[in-house]
Amino acid sequence: MKKILITGIDGQDGSYLSEFLLKKGYQVHGIVRRVAIEDPEHQLWRIKHILKKITLHSGSLESFASLFKIVQRIKPDECYHLAAQSFVSYSFEDEFSTINTNINGTHYILAAIKELAPRCKFYFAASSEMFGKVKEGLQNENSPFHPRSPYGISKVAGFDLTRNYREAYGIFACNGILFNHESPRRGFEFVTRKITHAVAKIKMGLSKELRLGNLNAKRDWGFSGDYVKAMWLMLQQNKPDDYVIATGETHTVKEFVKLAFSHAGLDWRKYVKIDKDFYRPAEVHILMGDYSKATKKFGWKPTVRFEELVKMMVDADLAIVQAKY
Ligand code: GDD
């Protein structure tokens, strides 16, 4: 039975990826922080339903020793490195810890694999944030990087580390350049979930307004459940490589807002207030990915489009809020 190690298993992507790999019959191990194991009810809500089927190990991206020990114990066949400080906005507030944790964490896990499990296939969660200041048009695997945040900078470094471990040490290491991907399991700080959760609370009479920043930013939003399949497919190819995973469509935050409110029968203009505190010191104005290499190499295509995604998230939040209050 193949052994899998997932860092960030308790996040949105980690939870969908675990479900997907369990169905394939893999033995799934995950690294989480000790605080999460001590408070599973709150911290492990996304993987509560599969806790009996997976094995959790406590470790920290900041500690090479802890990652080394876990890799030594498991000797995984595949490793998906998803853990990171992934909130772009927060990376401006705490740039040192974002850069240290994200870059060192990736470096530590790669170094441990090289030493202890050199045949382990490695997936790095790179990001469309690396493209940053893009001009109009689609971004592909050859588009230049111009990161606009400490988070983006940390992902460019992780991308380069992954490529270098492939080229210098022959590790089967792939970069998934994933564009924004969402779901009902998205964290509440990200704009999509912030919107859909607020819509549900407003609909139920529990809230009266939603404060947002830049409504003109454009993102290529896909469904996390689709994207984790692409992660796995990358590691099943004959050669390691880097791939863009996206939908090829771009929409403004305002379009997301309008659709989410109207799906719940609400007029967004009555509730949405612009708050400069949510603007970023440097913004990524537009992202739109060209995923044709992934289609050509392993037949990957997104199955959930923008409208379906927004409605899925609003419906899920309405059900959650209704059940809770
Ligand atoms: N979070 C947030 N909150 N974003 C807002 C708000 C707000 O109140 N108002 C406007 N926005 C805008 C942001 O300025 C940004 O342009 C856009 O909404 C999306 O913000 P996020 O949902 O926070 O995601 P992100 O695009 O910064 O980053 C996400 O996608 C990356 C891939 O491109 C994260 O998941 C990253 O970890 C990921 O790498």
CSV table of C-alpha atoms and ligand atoms in Angstrom, one decimal:
chain,number,residue,atom,x,y,z
A,1,MET,CA,0.0,0.0,0.0
A,2,LYS,CA,1.4,3.4,-1.0
A,3,LYS,CA,2.2,5.8,1.9
A,4,ILE,CA,1.3,9.4,1.5
A,5,LEU,CA,2.4,12.3,3.6
A,6,ILE,CA,0.5,15.6,3.5
A,7,THR,CA,1.6,18.8,5.2
A,8,GLY,CA,-1.4,21.0,5.9
A,9,ILE,CA,-3.8,18.0,5.9
A,10,ASP,CA,-6.3,20.0,8.0
A,11,GLY,CA,-6.7,22.8,5.4
A,12,GLN,CA,-9.2,23.0,2.6
A,13,ASP,CA,-7.0,21.2,0.0
A,14,GLY,CA,-5.6,18.8,2.5
A,15,SER,CA,-9.1,17.6,3.4
A,16,TYR,CA,-10.2,17.1,-0.2
A,17,LEU,CA,-6.9,15.5,-1.1
A,18,SER,CA,-7.1,13.0,1.8
A,19,GLU,CA,-10.6,11.9,0.8
A,20,PHE,CA,-9.5,11.5,-2.8
A,21,LEU,CA,-6.4,9.4,-1.8
A,22,LEU,CA,-8.3,7.3,0.7
A,23,LYS,CA,-10.7,6.3,-2.1
A,24,LYS,CA,-7.7,5.2,-4.1
A,25,GLY,CA,-6.6,2.9,-1.3
A,26,TYR,CA,-3.6,4.8,-0.1
A,27,GLN,CA,-2.3,5.0,3.5
A,28,VAL,CA,-2.7,8.7,4.4
A,29,HIS,CA,-0.5,10.4,7.0
A,30,GLY,CA,-0.7,14.1,7.8
A,31,ILE,CA,1.3,16.7,9.7
A,32,VAL,CA,-0.5,19.1,11.9
A,33,ARG,CA,0.4,21.4,14.8
A,34,ARG,CA,0.2,20.0,18.3
A,35,VAL,CA,-2.5,22.6,19.2
A,36,ALA,CA,-4.7,21.2,16.5
A,37,ILE,CA,-4.5,17.6,17.9
A,38,GLU,CA,-5.3,19.0,21.3
A,39,ASP,CA,-8.4,20.8,20.0
A,40,PRO,CA,-9.7,18.6,17.2
A,41,GLU,CA,-13.3,19.8,17.5
A,42,HIS,CA,-12.3,23.3,16.3
A,43,GLN,CA,-9.0,22.9,14.6
A,44,LEU,CA,-9.7,19.7,12.6
A,45,TRP,CA,-13.3,20.4,11.5
A,46,ARG,CA,-12.5,19.7,7.8
A,47,ILE,CA,-11.1,16.2,8.5
A,48,LYS,CA,-13.3,15.2,11.4
A,49,HIS,CA,-15.2,12.7,9.3
A,50,ILE,CA,-12.0,10.9,8.2
A,51,LEU,CA,-9.9,11.1,11.4
A,52,LYS,CA,-10.2,7.3,12.0
A,53,LYS,CA,-8.9,6.5,8.5
A,54,ILE,CA,-5.8,8.7,8.6
A,55,THR,CA,-2.7,9.0,10.9
A,56,LEU,CA,-1.8,12.4,12.2
A,57,HIS,CA,1.7,13.4,13.4
A,58,SER,CA,2.4,16.6,15.3
A,59,GLY,CA,5.1,18.7,13.7
A,60,SER,CA,6.0,22.2,12.8
A,61,LEU,CA,7.2,23.8,9.6
A,62,GLU,CA,9.6,25.8,11.8
A,63,SER,CA,11.4,22.7,13.1
A,64,PHE,CA,13.6,20.7,10.8
A,65,ALA,CA,14.0,18.1,13.5
A,66,SER,CA,10.2,17.5,13.7
A,67,LEU,CA,9.9,17.1,9.9
A,68,PHE,CA,13.0,14.9,9.7
A,69,LYS,CA,11.6,12.5,12.3
A,70,ILE,CA,8.2,12.2,10.6
A,71,VAL,CA,9.8,11.6,7.2
A,72,GLN,CA,12.1,9.0,8.8
A,73,ARG,CA,9.2,7.2,10.5
A,74,ILE,CA,6.9,7.1,7.4
A,75,LYS,CA,9.3,7.0,4.5
A,76,PRO,CA,6.5,8.1,2.2
A,77,ASP,CA,6.0,7.3,-1.5
A,78,GLU,CA,4.4,10.6,-2.2
A,79,CYS,CA,4.5,13.9,-0.3
A,80,TYR,CA,2.1,16.8,-0.8
A,81,HIS,CA,3.5,20.0,0.8
A,82,LEU,CA,0.5,22.2,1.2
A,83,ALA,CA,1.2,23.8,4.6
A,84,ALA,CA,2.0,27.5,4.6
A,85,GLN,CA,1.0,30.9,6.0
A,86,SER,CA,-1.4,31.3,3.0
A,87,PHE,CA,-3.3,34.5,3.7
A,88,VAL,CA,-1.8,37.2,1.4
A,89,SER,CA,-3.1,40.1,3.5
A,90,TYR,CA,-1.6,38.8,6.7
A,91,SER,CA,1.8,38.4,5.0
A,92,PHE,CA,2.1,42.2,4.9
A,93,GLU,CA,1.5,42.4,8.6
A,94,ASP,CA,3.9,39.7,9.5
A,95,GLU,CA,6.3,39.4,6.6
A,96,PHE,CA,9.2,38.0,8.5
A,97,SER,CA,7.3,35.0,9.9
A,98,THR,CA,5.5,34.4,6.6
A,99,ILE,CA,8.8,34.4,4.7
A,100,ASN,CA,10.7,32.3,7.3
A,101,THR,CA,8.0,29.7,7.8
A,102,ASN,CA,7.1,29.3,4.1
A,103,ILE,CA,10.6,29.2,2.7
A,104,ASN,CA,12.3,27.2,5.5
A,105,GLY,CA,9.3,24.8,5.8
A,106,THR,CA,9.6,23.9,2.1
A,107,HIS,CA,13.4,23.6,2.4
A,108,TYR,CA,13.3,21.4,5.5
A,109,ILE,CA,10.9,19.0,4.0
A,110,LEU,CA,12.8,18.7,0.7
A,111,ALA,CA,16.0,18.2,2.6
A,112,ALA,CA,14.5,15.5,4.7
A,113,ILE,CA,13.2,13.7,1.7
A,114,LYS,CA,16.5,13.9,-0.1
A,115,GLU,CA,18.2,12.4,2.9
A,116,LEU,CA,15.7,9.8,4.0
A,117,ALA,CA,13.3,9.0,1.1
A,118,PRO,CA,14.9,10.1,-2.2
A,119,ARG,CA,12.5,8.1,-4.3
A,120,CYS,CA,9.5,9.9,-2.7
A,121,LYS,CA,7.6,12.0,-5.2
A,122,PHE,CA,7.1,15.6,-4.0
A,123,TYR,CA,4.4,18.1,-4.8
A,124,PHE,CA,4.8,21.8,-3.9
A,125,ALA,CA,1.8,24.1,-3.6
A,126,ALA,CA,3.1,27.0,-5.7
A,127,SER,CA,0.7,29.8,-6.5
A,128,SER,CA,-0.6,32.2,-9.1
A,129,GLU,CA,0.4,34.9,-6.6
A,130,MET,CA,3.9,34.4,-8.0
A,131,PHE,CA,2.8,36.1,-11.3
A,132,GLY,CA,1.8,39.2,-9.3
A,133,LYS,CA,2.0,42.2,-11.5
A,134,VAL,CA,0.7,40.7,-14.7
A,135,LYS,CA,-0.5,42.4,-17.9
A,136,GLU,CA,-3.8,41.4,-19.5
A,137,GLY,CA,-3.8,37.9,-20.9
A,138,LEU,CA,-3.4,34.3,-19.7
A,139,GLN,CA,-0.5,33.2,-17.5
A,140,ASN,CA,1.1,29.9,-18.3
A,141,GLU,CA,4.2,27.9,-17.1
A,142,ASN,CA,6.5,30.3,-19.0
A,143,SER,CA,5.0,33.6,-17.8
A,144,PRO,CA,7.4,35.8,-15.7
A,145,PHE,CA,7.1,36.1,-11.9
A,146,HIS,CA,6.6,39.5,-10.3
A,147,PRO,CA,5.4,38.8,-6.8
A,148,ARG,CA,3.6,41.6,-5.0
A,149,SER,CA,3.5,40.4,-1.4
A,150,PRO,CA,5.8,38.6,1.1
A,151,TYR,CA,3.6,35.6,0.6
A,152,GLY,CA,4.2,35.7,-3.2
A,153,ILE,CA,7.9,36.1,-2.6
A,154,SER,CA,7.9,33.1,-0.3
A,155,LYS,CA,6.1,31.0,-3.0
A,156,VAL,CA,8.6,32.0,-5.7
A,157,ALA,CA,11.4,30.8,-3.4
A,158,GLY,CA,9.5,27.5,-2.7
A,159,PHE,CA,9.1,27.1,-6.5
A,160,ASP,CA,12.8,27.6,-7.1
A,161,LEU,CA,13.8,25.2,-4.2
A,162,THR,CA,11.5,22.5,-5.7
A,163,ARG,CA,12.9,22.9,-9.2
A,164,ASN,CA,16.4,22.9,-7.8
A,165,TYR,CA,15.9,19.7,-5.9
A,166,ARG,CA,14.6,18.2,-9.1
A,167,GLU,CA,17.5,19.4,-11.2
A,168,ALA,CA,20.4,19.0,-8.7
A,169,TYR,CA,19.4,15.9,-6.8
A,170,GLY,CA,17.1,14.1,-9.2
A,171,ILE,CA,14.1,14.2,-6.8
A,172,PHE,CA,10.7,13.7,-8.5
A,173,ALA,CA,9.5,17.2,-7.5
A,174,CYS,CA,6.6,19.0,-9.1
A,175,ASN,CA,5.3,22.6,-8.8
A,176,GLY,CA,1.5,23.0,-9.0
A,177,ILE,CA,0.9,26.6,-9.9
A,178,LEU,CA,-2.6,26.8,-8.6
A,179,PHE,CA,-4.8,29.7,-9.2
A,180,ASN,CA,-7.4,30.6,-6.5
A,181,HIS,CA,-9.5,27.6,-5.6
A,182,GLU,CA,-12.4,27.7,-3.2
A,183,SER,CA,-15.1,25.6,-1.6
A,184,PRO,CA,-17.5,25.4,1.3
A,185,ARG,CA,-14.4,24.5,3.3
A,186,ARG,CA,-12.5,27.7,2.5
A,187,GLY,CA,-11.1,29.7,5.5
A,188,PHE,CA,-13.3,32.6,6.5
A,189,GLU,CA,-10.6,35.3,5.9
A,190,PHE,CA,-10.5,34.7,2.2
A,191,VAL,CA,-12.8,36.9,0.2
A,192,THR,CA,-15.1,34.3,-1.3
A,193,ARG,CA,-15.9,32.6,2.0
A,194,LYS,CA,-16.1,36.0,3.7
A,195,ILE,CA,-18.8,37.0,1.2
A,196,THR,CA,-20.8,33.8,1.2
A,197,HIS,CA,-20.8,33.5,5.0
A,198,ALA,CA,-21.9,37.2,5.3
A,199,VAL,CA,-24.6,36.6,2.7
A,200,ALA,CA,-26.0,33.7,4.8
A,201,LYS,CA,-25.9,35.7,8.0
A,202,ILE,CA,-27.6,38.7,6.4
A,203,LYS,CA,-30.2,36.4,4.9
A,204,MET,CA,-30.9,35.0,8.4
A,205,GLY,CA,-31.1,38.5,9.9
A,206,LEU,CA,-28.0,38.0,11.9
A,207,SER,CA,-25.9,40.7,10.3
A,208,LYS,CA,-26.5,43.9,8.5
A,209,GLU,CA,-23.4,44.7,6.5
A,210,LEU,CA,-20.3,43.3,4.8
A,211,ARG,CA,-17.1,45.4,4.8
A,212,LEU,CA,-14.8,44.7,1.9
A,213,GLY,CA,-11.7,46.1,0.2
A,214,ASN,CA,-10.9,46.3,-3.5
A,215,LEU,CA,-14.0,45.1,-5.5
A,216,ASN,CA,-12.2,45.5,-8.8
A,217,ALA,CA,-9.5,42.8,-8.3
A,218,LYS,CA,-10.0,40.0,-10.8
A,219,ARG,CA,-9.3,36.4,-10.0
A,220,ASP,CA,-9.5,33.0,-11.7
A,221,TRP,CA,-11.6,31.0,-9.2
A,222,GLY,CA,-11.9,27.3,-9.4
A,223,PHE,CA,-13.1,24.5,-7.1
A,224,SER,CA,-10.6,22.9,-4.7
A,225,GLY,CA,-12.1,19.4,-5.2
A,226,ASP,CA,-11.1,19.6,-8.9
A,227,TYR,CA,-7.6,21.0,-8.1
A,228,VAL,CA,-6.5,18.2,-5.7
A,229,LYS,CA,-7.0,15.7,-8.5
A,230,ALA,CA,-4.5,17.7,-10.6
A,231,MET,CA,-1.9,17.5,-7.7
A,232,TRP,CA,-2.2,13.7,-7.7
A,233,LEU,CA,-2.1,13.5,-11.5
A,234,MET,CA,1.2,15.5,-11.6
A,235,LEU,CA,2.9,12.9,-9.5
A,236,GLN,CA,1.7,10.0,-11.7
A,237,GLN,CA,3.5,11.2,-14.8
A,238,ASN,CA,6.7,9.7,-16.1
A,239,LYS,CA,8.7,12.8,-15.5
A,240,PRO,CA,8.4,15.6,-12.9
A,241,ASP,CA,7.3,19.0,-14.2
A,242,ASP,CA,5.5,22.2,-13.3
A,243,TYR,CA,1.9,22.9,-14.2
A,244,VAL,CA,-0.6,25.7,-14.2
A,245,ILE,CA,-4.0,24.7,-12.8
A,246,ALA,CA,-6.8,27.2,-13.4
A,247,THR,CA,-10.2,27.7,-15.1
A,248,GLY,CA,-9.1,30.2,-17.8
A,249,GLU,CA,-11.8,32.6,-16.7
A,250,THR,CA,-11.5,35.8,-14.7
A,251,HIS,CA,-14.1,37.6,-12.6
A,252,THR,CA,-14.0,40.7,-10.4
A,253,VAL,CA,-14.7,40.5,-6.7
A,254,LYS,CA,-17.7,42.6,-7.4
A,255,GLU,CA,-19.1,39.9,-9.8
A,256,PHE,CA,-18.7,37.4,-7.0
A,257,VAL,CA,-20.5,39.7,-4.6
A,258,LYS,CA,-23.4,40.4,-6.9
A,259,LEU,CA,-24.0,36.7,-7.8
A,260,ALA,CA,-23.7,35.6,-4.1
A,261,PHE,CA,-26.2,38.2,-2.9
A,262,SER,CA,-28.6,37.7,-5.8
A,263,HIS,CA,-28.5,33.9,-5.3
A,264,ALA,CA,-29.8,34.5,-1.8
A,265,GLY,CA,-32.5,37.0,-3.1
A,266,LEU,CA,-30.6,40.0,-1.7
A,267,ASP,CA,-29.5,43.4,-3.2
A,268,TRP,CA,-25.8,43.7,-2.5
A,269,ARG,CA,-25.8,47.5,-2.7
A,270,LYS,CA,-27.8,47.6,0.6
A,271,TYR,CA,-25.2,45.7,2.6
A,272,VAL,CA,-21.7,46.1,1.1
A,273,LYS,CA,-19.5,48.9,2.5
A,274,ILE,CA,-16.0,49.7,1.2
A,275,ASP,CA,-13.4,49.7,3.9
A,276,LYS,CA,-9.9,50.9,3.1
A,277,ASP,CA,-8.5,48.7,5.8
A,278,PHE,CA,-9.0,45.7,3.5
A,279,TYR,CA,-6.9,47.2,0.7
A,280,ARG,CA,-3.4,45.8,0.3
A,281,PRO,CA,-0.2,47.8,0.1
A,282,ALA,CA,0.4,46.2,-3.3
A,283,GLU,CA,-2.4,44.5,-5.2
A,284,VAL,CA,-2.5,41.7,-7.8
A,285,HIS,CA,-5.0,43.2,-10.1
A,286,ILE,CA,-5.8,40.3,-12.4
A,287,LEU,CA,-5.1,36.6,-12.7
A,288,MET,CA,-6.2,34.2,-15.4
A,289,GLY,CA,-4.5,30.9,-16.0
A,290,ASP,CA,-3.9,28.8,-19.1
A,291,TYR,CA,-4.2,25.2,-18.0
A,292,SER,CA,-3.7,23.7,-21.5
A,293,LYS,CA,-0.4,21.9,-20.5
A,294,ALA,CA,-2.2,20.0,-17.8
A,295,THR,CA,-5.0,19.0,-20.2
A,296,LYS,CA,-2.5,17.9,-22.8
A,297,LYS,CA,-0.2,15.9,-20.4
A,298,PHE,CA,-2.8,14.2,-18.2
A,299,GLY,CA,-6.3,15.3,-19.4
A,300,TRP,CA,-7.1,17.6,-16.5
A,301,LYS,CA,-9.9,20.1,-16.9
A,302,PRO,CA,-12.0,22.0,-14.3
A,303,THR,CA,-15.5,20.7,-13.8
A,304,VAL,CA,-16.9,23.5,-11.7
A,305,ARG,CA,-17.3,26.9,-13.2
A,306,PHE,CA,-17.7,30.3,-11.6
A,307,GLU,CA,-21.4,30.5,-11.2
A,308,GLU,CA,-21.8,27.0,-9.9
A,309,LEU,CA,-19.0,27.6,-7.4
A,310,VAL,CA,-20.6,30.8,-6.0
A,311,LYS,CA,-23.9,29.1,-5.7
A,312,MET,CA,-22.4,26.0,-4.1
A,313,MET,CA,-20.7,28.2,-1.4
A,314,VAL,CA,-23.7,30.3,-0.7
A,315,ASP,CA,-26.0,27.2,-0.4
A,316,ALA,CA,-23.5,25.5,2.0
A,317,ASP,CA,-23.2,28.6,4.2
A,318,LEU,CA,-27.0,29.1,4.3
A,319,ALA,CA,-27.3,25.5,5.5
A,320,ILE,CA,-24.5,26.0,8.1
A,321,VAL,CA,-26.0,29.2,9.5
A,322,GLN,CA,-29.5,27.8,9.5
A,323,ALA,CA,-28.4,24.8,11.5
A,324,LYS,CA,-26.4,26.9,14.0
A,325,TYR,CA,-29.0,29.5,14.9
B,1,GDD,N1,-9.4,38.5,1.9
B,1,GDD,C1,-10.0,39.6,1.4
B,1,GDD,N2,-10.8,40.3,2.2
B,1,GDD,N3,-9.8,40.0,0.1
B,1,GDD,C2,-10.5,41.0,-0.3
B,1,GDD,C3,-11.4,41.8,0.5
B,1,GDD,C4,-11.5,41.4,1.8
B,1,GDD,O1,-12.3,42.0,2.6
B,1,GDD,N4,-11.9,42.8,-0.3
B,1,GDD,C5,-11.3,42.7,-1.5
B,1,GDD,N5,-10.5,41.6,-1.6
B,1,GDD,C6,-9.7,41.2,-2.7
B,1,GDD,C7,-8.2,41.1,-2.4
B,1,GDD,O2,-7.6,42.4,-2.4
B,1,GDD,C8,-7.7,40.2,-3.6
B,1,GDD,O3,-7.5,41.0,-4.7
B,1,GDD,C9,-9.0,39.3,-3.8
B,1,GDD,O4,-10.0,39.9,-3.1
B,1,GDD,C10,-8.8,37.9,-3.4
B,1,GDD,O5,-8.3,37.8,-2.1
B,1,GDD,P1,-8.2,36.5,-1.2
B,1,GDD,O6,-9.4,35.7,-1.3
B,1,GDD,O7,-7.6,36.8,0.1
B,1,GDD,O8,-7.1,35.6,-2.0
B,1,GDD,P2,-5.8,35.9,-2.8
B,1,GDD,O9,-6.0,36.0,-4.2
B,1,GDD,O10,-5.1,37.1,-2.1
B,1,GDD,O11,-4.9,34.6,-2.5
B,1,GDD,C11,-5.4,33.3,-2.6
B,1,GDD,O12,-5.2,32.8,-3.8
B,1,GDD,C12,-3.8,32.5,-4.1
B,1,GDD,C13,-3.7,31.9,-5.5
B,1,GDD,O13,-3.7,32.9,-6.4
B,1,GDD,C14,-4.9,32.5,-1.4
B,1,GDD,O14,-5.5,31.2,-1.3
B,1,GDD,C15,-3.4,32.2,-1.6
B,1,GDD,O15,-2.9,31.3,-0.6
B,1,GDD,C16,-3.2,31.5,-3.0
B,1,GDD,O16,-1.9,31.2,-3.2
